Short mmCIF file of C-alpha atoms in Angstrom, two decimals:
data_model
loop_
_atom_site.label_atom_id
_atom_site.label_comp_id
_atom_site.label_asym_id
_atom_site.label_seq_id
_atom_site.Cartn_x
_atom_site.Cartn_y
_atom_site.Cartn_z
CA UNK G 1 0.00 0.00 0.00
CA UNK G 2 1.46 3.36 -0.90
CA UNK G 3 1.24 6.15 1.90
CA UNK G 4 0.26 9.49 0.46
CA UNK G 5 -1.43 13.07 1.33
CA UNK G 6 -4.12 13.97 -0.89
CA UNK G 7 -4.69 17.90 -1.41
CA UNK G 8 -7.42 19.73 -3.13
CA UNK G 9 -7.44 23.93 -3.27
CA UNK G 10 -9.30 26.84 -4.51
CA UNK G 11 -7.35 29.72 -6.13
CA UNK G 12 -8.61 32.64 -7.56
CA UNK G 13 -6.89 34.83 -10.15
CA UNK G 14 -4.16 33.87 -12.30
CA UNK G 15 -0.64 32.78 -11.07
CA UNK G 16 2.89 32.33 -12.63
CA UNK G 17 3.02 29.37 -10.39
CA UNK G 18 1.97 27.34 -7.74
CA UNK G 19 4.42 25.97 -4.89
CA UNK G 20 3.53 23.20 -2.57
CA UNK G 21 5.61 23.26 0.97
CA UNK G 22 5.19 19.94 3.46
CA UNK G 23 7.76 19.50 6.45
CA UNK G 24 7.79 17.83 9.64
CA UNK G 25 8.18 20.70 11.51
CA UNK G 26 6.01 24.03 11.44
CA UNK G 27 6.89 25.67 8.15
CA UNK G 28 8.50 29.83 8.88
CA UNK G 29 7.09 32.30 6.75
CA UNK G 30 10.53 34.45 6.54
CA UNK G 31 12.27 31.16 6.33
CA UNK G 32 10.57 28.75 3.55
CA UNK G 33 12.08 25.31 2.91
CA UNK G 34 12.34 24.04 -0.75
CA UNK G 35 8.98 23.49 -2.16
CA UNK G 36 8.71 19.60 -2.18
CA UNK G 37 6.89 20.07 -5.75
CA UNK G 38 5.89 23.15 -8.23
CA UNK G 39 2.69 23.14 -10.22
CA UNK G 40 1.24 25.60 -12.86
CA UNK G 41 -0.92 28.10 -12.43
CA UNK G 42 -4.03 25.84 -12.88
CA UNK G 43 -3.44 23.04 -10.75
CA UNK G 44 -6.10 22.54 -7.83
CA UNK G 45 -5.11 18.97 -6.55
CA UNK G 46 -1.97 16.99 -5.85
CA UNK G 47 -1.16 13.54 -4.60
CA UNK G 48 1.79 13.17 -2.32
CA UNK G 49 3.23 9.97 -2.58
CA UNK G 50 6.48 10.52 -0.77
CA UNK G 51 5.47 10.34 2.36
CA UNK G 52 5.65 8.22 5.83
CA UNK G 53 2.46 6.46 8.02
CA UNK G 54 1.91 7.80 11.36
CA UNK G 55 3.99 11.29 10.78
CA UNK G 56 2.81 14.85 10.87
CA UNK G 57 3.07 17.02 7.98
CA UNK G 58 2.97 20.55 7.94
CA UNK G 59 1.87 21.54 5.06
CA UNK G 60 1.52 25.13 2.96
CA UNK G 61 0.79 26.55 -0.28
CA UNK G 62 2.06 29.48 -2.40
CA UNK G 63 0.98 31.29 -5.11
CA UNK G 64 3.46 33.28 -7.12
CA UNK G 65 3.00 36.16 -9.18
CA UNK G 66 5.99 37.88 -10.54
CA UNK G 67 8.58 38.26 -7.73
CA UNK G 68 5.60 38.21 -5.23
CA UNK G 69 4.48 35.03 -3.28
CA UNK G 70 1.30 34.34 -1.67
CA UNK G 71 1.37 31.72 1.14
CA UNK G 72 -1.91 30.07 2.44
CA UNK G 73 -2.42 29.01 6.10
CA UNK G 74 -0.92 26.40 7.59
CA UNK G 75 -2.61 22.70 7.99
CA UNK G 76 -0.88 19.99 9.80
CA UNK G 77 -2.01 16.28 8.51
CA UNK G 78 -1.53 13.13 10.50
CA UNK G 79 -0.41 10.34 7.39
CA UNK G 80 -2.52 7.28 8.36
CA UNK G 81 -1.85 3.74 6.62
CA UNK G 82 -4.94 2.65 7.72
CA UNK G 83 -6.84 1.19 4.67
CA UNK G 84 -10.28 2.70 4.39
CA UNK G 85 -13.49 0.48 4.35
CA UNK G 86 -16.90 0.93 3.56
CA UNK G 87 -18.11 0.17 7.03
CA UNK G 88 -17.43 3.41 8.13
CA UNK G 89 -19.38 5.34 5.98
CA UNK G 90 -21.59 7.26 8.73
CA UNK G 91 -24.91 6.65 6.73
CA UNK G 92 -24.42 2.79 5.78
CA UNK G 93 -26.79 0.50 6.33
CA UNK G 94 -25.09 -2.65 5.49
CA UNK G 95 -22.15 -4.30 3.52
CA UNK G 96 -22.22 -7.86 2.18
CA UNK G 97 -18.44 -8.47 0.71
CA UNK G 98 -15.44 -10.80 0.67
CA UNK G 99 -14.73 -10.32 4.24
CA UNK G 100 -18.37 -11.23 5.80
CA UNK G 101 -19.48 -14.68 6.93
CA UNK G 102 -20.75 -17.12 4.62
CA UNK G 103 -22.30 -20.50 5.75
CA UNK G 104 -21.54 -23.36 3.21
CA UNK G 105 -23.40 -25.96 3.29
CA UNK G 106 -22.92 -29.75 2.51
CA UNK G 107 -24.12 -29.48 -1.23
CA UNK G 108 -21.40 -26.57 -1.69
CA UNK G 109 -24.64 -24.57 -1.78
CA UNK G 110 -24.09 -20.60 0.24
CA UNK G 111 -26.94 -20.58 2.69
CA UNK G 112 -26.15 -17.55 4.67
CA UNK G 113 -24.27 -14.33 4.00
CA UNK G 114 -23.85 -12.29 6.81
CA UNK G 115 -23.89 -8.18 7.00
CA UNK G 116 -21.23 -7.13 9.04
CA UNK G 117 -21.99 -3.95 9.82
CA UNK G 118 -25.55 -4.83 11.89
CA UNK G 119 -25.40 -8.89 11.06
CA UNK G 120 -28.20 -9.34 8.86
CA UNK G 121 -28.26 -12.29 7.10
CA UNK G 122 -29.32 -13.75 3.98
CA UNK G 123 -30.28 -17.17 3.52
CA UNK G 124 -31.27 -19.60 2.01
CA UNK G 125 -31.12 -23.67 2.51
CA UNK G 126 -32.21 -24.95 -0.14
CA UNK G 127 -31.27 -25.94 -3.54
CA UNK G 128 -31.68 -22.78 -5.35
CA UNK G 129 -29.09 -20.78 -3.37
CA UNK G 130 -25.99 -19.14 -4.92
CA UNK G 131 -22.64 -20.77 -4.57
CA UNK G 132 -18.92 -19.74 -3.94
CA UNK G 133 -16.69 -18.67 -6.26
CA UNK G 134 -13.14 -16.04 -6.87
CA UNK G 135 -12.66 -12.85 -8.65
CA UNK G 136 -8.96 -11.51 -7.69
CA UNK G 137 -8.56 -14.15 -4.84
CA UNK G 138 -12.11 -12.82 -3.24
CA UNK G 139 -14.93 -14.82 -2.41
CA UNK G 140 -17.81 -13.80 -4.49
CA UNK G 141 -21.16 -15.53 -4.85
CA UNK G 142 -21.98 -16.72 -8.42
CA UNK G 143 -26.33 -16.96 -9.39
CA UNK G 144 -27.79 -18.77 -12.02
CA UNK G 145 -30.99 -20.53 -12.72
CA UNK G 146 -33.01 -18.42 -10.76
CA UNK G 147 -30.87 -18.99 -7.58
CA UNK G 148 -31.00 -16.02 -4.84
CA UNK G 149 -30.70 -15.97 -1.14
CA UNK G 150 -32.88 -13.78 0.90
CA UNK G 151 -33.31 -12.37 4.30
CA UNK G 152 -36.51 -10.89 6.19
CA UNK G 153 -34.28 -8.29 9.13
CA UNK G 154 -33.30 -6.48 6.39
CA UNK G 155 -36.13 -5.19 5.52
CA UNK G 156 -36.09 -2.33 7.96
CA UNK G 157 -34.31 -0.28 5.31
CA UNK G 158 -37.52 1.00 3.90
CA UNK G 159 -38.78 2.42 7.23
CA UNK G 160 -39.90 5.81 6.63
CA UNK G 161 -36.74 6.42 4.44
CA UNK G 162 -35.30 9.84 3.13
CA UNK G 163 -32.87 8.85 0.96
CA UNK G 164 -31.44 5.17 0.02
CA UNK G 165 -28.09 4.81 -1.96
CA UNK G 166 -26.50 1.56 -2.66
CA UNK G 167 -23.11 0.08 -3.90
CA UNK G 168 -22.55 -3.32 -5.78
CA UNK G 169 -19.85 -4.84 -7.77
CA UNK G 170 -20.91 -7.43 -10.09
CA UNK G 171 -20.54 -9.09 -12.98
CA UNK G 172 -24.05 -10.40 -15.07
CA UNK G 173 -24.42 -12.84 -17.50
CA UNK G 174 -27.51 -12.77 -18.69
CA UNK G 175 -28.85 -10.43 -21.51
CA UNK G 176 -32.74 -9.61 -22.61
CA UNK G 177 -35.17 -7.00 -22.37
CA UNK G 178 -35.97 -7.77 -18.40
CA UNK G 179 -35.25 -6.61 -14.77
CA UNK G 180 -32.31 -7.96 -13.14
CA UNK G 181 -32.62 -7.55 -10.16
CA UNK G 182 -29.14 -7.52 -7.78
CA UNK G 183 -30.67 -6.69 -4.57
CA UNK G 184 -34.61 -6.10 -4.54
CA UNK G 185 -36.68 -4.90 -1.55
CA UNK G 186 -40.63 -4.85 -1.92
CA UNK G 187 -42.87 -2.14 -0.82
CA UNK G 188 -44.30 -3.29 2.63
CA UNK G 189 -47.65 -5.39 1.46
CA UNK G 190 -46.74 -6.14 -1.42
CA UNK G 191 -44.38 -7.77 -3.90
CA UNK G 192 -43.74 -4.62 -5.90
CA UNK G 193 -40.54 -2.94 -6.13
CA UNK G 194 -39.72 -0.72 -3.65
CA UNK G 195 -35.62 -0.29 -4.02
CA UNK G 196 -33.91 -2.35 -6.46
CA UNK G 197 -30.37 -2.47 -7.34
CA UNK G 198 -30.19 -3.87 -11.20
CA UNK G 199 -28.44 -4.59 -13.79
CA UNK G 200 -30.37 -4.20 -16.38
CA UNK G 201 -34.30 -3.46 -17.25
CA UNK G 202 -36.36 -3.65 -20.11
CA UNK G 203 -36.02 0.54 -20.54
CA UNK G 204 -32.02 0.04 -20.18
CA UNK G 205 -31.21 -3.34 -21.35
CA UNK G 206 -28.46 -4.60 -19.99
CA UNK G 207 -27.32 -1.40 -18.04
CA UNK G 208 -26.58 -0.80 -14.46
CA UNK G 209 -30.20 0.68 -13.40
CA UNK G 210 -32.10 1.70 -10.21
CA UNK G 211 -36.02 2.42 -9.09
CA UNK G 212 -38.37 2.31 -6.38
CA UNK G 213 -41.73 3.51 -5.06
CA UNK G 214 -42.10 5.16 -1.66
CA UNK G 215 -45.77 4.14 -0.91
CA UNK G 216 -47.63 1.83 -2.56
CA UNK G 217 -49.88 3.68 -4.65
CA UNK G 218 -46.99 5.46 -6.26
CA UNK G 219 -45.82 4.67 -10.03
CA UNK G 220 -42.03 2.94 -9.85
CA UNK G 221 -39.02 5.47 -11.02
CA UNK G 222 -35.56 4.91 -11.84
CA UNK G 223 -32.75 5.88 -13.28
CA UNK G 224 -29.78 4.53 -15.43
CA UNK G 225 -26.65 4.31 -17.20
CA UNK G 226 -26.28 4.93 -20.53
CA UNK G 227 -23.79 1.89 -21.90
CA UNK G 228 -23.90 -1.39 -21.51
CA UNK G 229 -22.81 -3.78 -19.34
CA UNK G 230 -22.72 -7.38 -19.82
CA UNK G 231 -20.14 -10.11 -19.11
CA UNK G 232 -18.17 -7.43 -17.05
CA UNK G 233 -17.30 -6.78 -13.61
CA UNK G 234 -18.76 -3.51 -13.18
CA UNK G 235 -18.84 -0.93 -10.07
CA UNK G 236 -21.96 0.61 -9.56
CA UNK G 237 -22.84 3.60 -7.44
CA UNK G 238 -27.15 4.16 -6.68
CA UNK G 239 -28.98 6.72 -5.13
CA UNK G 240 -32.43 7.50 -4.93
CA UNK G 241 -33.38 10.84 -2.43
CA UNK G 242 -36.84 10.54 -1.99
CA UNK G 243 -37.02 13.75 0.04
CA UNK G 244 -35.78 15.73 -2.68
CA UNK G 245 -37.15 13.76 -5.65
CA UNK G 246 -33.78 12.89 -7.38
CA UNK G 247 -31.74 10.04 -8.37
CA UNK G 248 -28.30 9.34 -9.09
CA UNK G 249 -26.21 6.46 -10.57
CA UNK G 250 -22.43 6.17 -11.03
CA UNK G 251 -20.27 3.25 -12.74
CA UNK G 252 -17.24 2.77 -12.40
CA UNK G 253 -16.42 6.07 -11.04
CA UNK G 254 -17.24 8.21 -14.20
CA UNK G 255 -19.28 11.31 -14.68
CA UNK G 256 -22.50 10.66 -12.64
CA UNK G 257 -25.64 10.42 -14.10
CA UNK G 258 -28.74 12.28 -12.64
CA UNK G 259 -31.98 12.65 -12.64
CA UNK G 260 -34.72 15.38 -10.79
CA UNK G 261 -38.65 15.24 -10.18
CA UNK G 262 -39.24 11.47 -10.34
CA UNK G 263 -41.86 11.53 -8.34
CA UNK G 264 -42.48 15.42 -8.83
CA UNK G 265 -43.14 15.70 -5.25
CA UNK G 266 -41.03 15.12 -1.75
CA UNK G 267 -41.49 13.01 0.42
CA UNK G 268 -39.91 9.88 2.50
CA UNK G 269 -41.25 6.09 2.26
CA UNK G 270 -44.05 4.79 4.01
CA UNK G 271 -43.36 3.94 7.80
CA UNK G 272 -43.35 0.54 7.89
CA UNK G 273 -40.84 -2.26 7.03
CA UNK G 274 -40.46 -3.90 3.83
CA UNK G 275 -42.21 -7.37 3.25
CA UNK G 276 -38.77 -8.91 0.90
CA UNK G 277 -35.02 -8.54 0.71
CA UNK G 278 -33.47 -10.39 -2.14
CA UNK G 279 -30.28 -10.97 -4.18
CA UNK G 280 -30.18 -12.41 -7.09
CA UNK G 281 -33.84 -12.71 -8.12
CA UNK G 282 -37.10 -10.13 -7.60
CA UNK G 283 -39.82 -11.26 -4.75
CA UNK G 284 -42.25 -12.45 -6.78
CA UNK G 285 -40.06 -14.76 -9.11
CA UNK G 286 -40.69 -12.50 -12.80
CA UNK G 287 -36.53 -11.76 -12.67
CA UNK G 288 -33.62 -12.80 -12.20
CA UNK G 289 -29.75 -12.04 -12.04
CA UNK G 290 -27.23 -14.40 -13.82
CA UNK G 291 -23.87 -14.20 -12.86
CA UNK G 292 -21.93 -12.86 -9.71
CA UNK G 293 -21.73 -10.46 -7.25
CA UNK G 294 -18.89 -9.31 -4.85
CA UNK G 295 -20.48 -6.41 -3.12
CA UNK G 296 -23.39 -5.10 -2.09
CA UNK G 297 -23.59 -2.20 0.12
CA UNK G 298 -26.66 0.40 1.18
CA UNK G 299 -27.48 3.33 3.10
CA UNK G 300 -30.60 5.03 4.60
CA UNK G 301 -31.33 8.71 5.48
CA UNK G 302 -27.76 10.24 4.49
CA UNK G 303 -25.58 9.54 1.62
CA UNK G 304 -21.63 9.03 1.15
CA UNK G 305 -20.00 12.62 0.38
CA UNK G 306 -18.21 12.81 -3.06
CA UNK G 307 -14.93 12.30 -1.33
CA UNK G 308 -16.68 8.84 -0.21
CA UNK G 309 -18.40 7.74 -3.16
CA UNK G 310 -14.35 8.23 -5.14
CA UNK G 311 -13.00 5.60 -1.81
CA UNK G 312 -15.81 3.69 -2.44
CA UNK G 313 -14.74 2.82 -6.05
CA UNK G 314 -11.14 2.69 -5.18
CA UNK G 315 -11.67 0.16 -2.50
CA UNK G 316 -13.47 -1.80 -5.06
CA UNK G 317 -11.08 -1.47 -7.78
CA UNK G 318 -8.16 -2.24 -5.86
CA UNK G 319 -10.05 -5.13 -3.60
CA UNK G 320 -10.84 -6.67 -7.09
CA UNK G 321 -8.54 -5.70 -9.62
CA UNK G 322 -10.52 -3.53 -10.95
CA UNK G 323 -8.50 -0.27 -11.43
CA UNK G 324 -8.83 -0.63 -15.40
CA UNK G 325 -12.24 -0.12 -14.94
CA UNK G 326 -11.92 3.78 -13.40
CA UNK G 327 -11.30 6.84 -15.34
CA UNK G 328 -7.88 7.95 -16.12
CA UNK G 329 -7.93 10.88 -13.65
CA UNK G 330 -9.85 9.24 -10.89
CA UNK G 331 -8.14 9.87 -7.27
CA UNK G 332 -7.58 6.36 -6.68
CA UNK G 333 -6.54 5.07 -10.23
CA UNK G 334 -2.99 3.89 -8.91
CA UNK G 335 -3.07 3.93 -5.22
CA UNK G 336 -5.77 2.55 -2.79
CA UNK G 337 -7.92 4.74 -0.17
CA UNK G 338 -6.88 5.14 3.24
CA UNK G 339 -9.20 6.60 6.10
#
């Protein structure tokens, strides 16, 4: 893992130069070290890569104009090697990856995986449930043939709901003018759609989609990506904000896609607890998902910031070998997220 400082900075008007000062000690204005690195005049981020875990830095910025420098205020940053992880995301709900529990049964059949943020579990004994398989050295769970697993404490996510947002690597097989559904909750009563994570629907075949109803009565809307993706591993970011009547949806760390007045109205979900939760397949058995899934994360009543939502794909990309998959210029292209 590569230790680095990660720096991001407004400047207004127009510079010969930009110089970026980091020591270990408090950095004196009438006495300025050698700037560690010089940028041009319209730089606004920098990645320092030559750096140490568990030091302060002392870091400073100046703008030069002519003979004339302008210095900003001085931060001091703690490097931390500590890798960062969904988990902590202050708004997540759960996280199903290749670090939670997973009960295997006799028939090599998965008939639990375990949350491990709050421990719910999905399950699912019998013959039609997922099994085990790799992607990068990660345990992943692999569907076909209408397999899913299921699990009925999840279903709390629903409950009089502001905002939802999900996360899910996968990779799905199956092509077609349907709903494939990665992770589908129901409206409470019924078997409808309430928040489903897809990848793919007959209005956006075979692309990384999202929709849901707050009450029953209400019409489903979505939102979706524009390209395909089929036989892929794919990171996908969702977010539906019922409160402000917006939706959102990000792969593979690109330019998001968004979408206002869904509903054309605000308001949260009904107050009461969803009647399904499941992966791989919708509630009432009319779709399915083909293929495999790594991760599947969700939220409630908040949403990652945009700082977040960039860790969130790097921790995917670099948990899976992924990083081919993000943009050229994304933050965590080459190096992994820390906290």
């Amino acid at each position: 893992m590569t230790n680095r400082l990660e720096l991001n900075w407004n400047l207004d008007g127009f510079v010969d130069e930009q110089r970026y000062y980091c020591s270990e000690t408090p950095i004196d204005e009438t006495n300025l070290p050698a700037p560690k690195s010089v940028f041009t005049n319209n730089t606004r981020s920098y990645t320092d890569t030559a750096i140490e875990s568990d030091k302060t830095y002392y870091i400073r910025l100046g703008a030069v104009k002519g003979v004339n420098e302008k210095l900003s205020s001085e931060i001091s940053v703690k490097a931390s090697s500590q890798l960062f992880d969904p988990i902590n995301i202050s708004s997540l709900f759960s996280i199903m990856d290749h670090e939670s529990n997973v009960l295997i049964g006799s028939n090599g059949k998965v008939q639990e995986w375990e949350d491990r943020k709050a421990g719910y579990k999905f399950k699912n004994n019998a013959a039609d449930s997922p099994t085990a398989s790799t992607l990068s050295d990660k345990r992943v769970l692999s569907f076909s043939s209408s397999q899913l697993i299921g699990g009925s404490d999840f279903s709390s996510i629903r409950n009089n709901a502001s905002i939802l947002w999900g996360f899910a690597v996968y990779n799905c097989t199956n092509s077609g003018q349907i709903d494939k559904p990665v992770l589908y909750v129901s409206i409470s009563g019924n078997t409808a759609g309430g928040f489903c994570l897809q990848a793919g629907s007959p209005s956006f075949i075979d692309k990384p989609f999202i929709y849901g109803r707050r009450v029953t009565a209400d019409g489903w809307r979505g939102i979706g990506d524009g390209s395909s993706k089929l036989n892929t591993w794919v990171m996908v970011y969702y977010e539906l904000d019922f409160a402000n009547d917006s939706g959102k949806i990000i792969v593979n760390g690109g330019v998001p896609v968004t979408s206002a007045n869904l509903w054309g109205n605000k308001r949260n979900t009904e107050a009461s607890n969803a009647t399904y939760a499941v992966i791989g397949k919708s509630a009432n058995g009319f779709a399915q998902f083909d293929g495999s899934i790594a991760t599947i994360c969700t939220g409630r009543n908040g949403v990652p910031t945009t700082a977040e939502i960039d860790k969130l794909f790097g921790w995917a990309a670099h948990s899976y070998a992924l990083t081919t998959s993000l943009p050229a210029r994304h933050p965590y292209k080459t190096i992994g997220p820390t906290i």
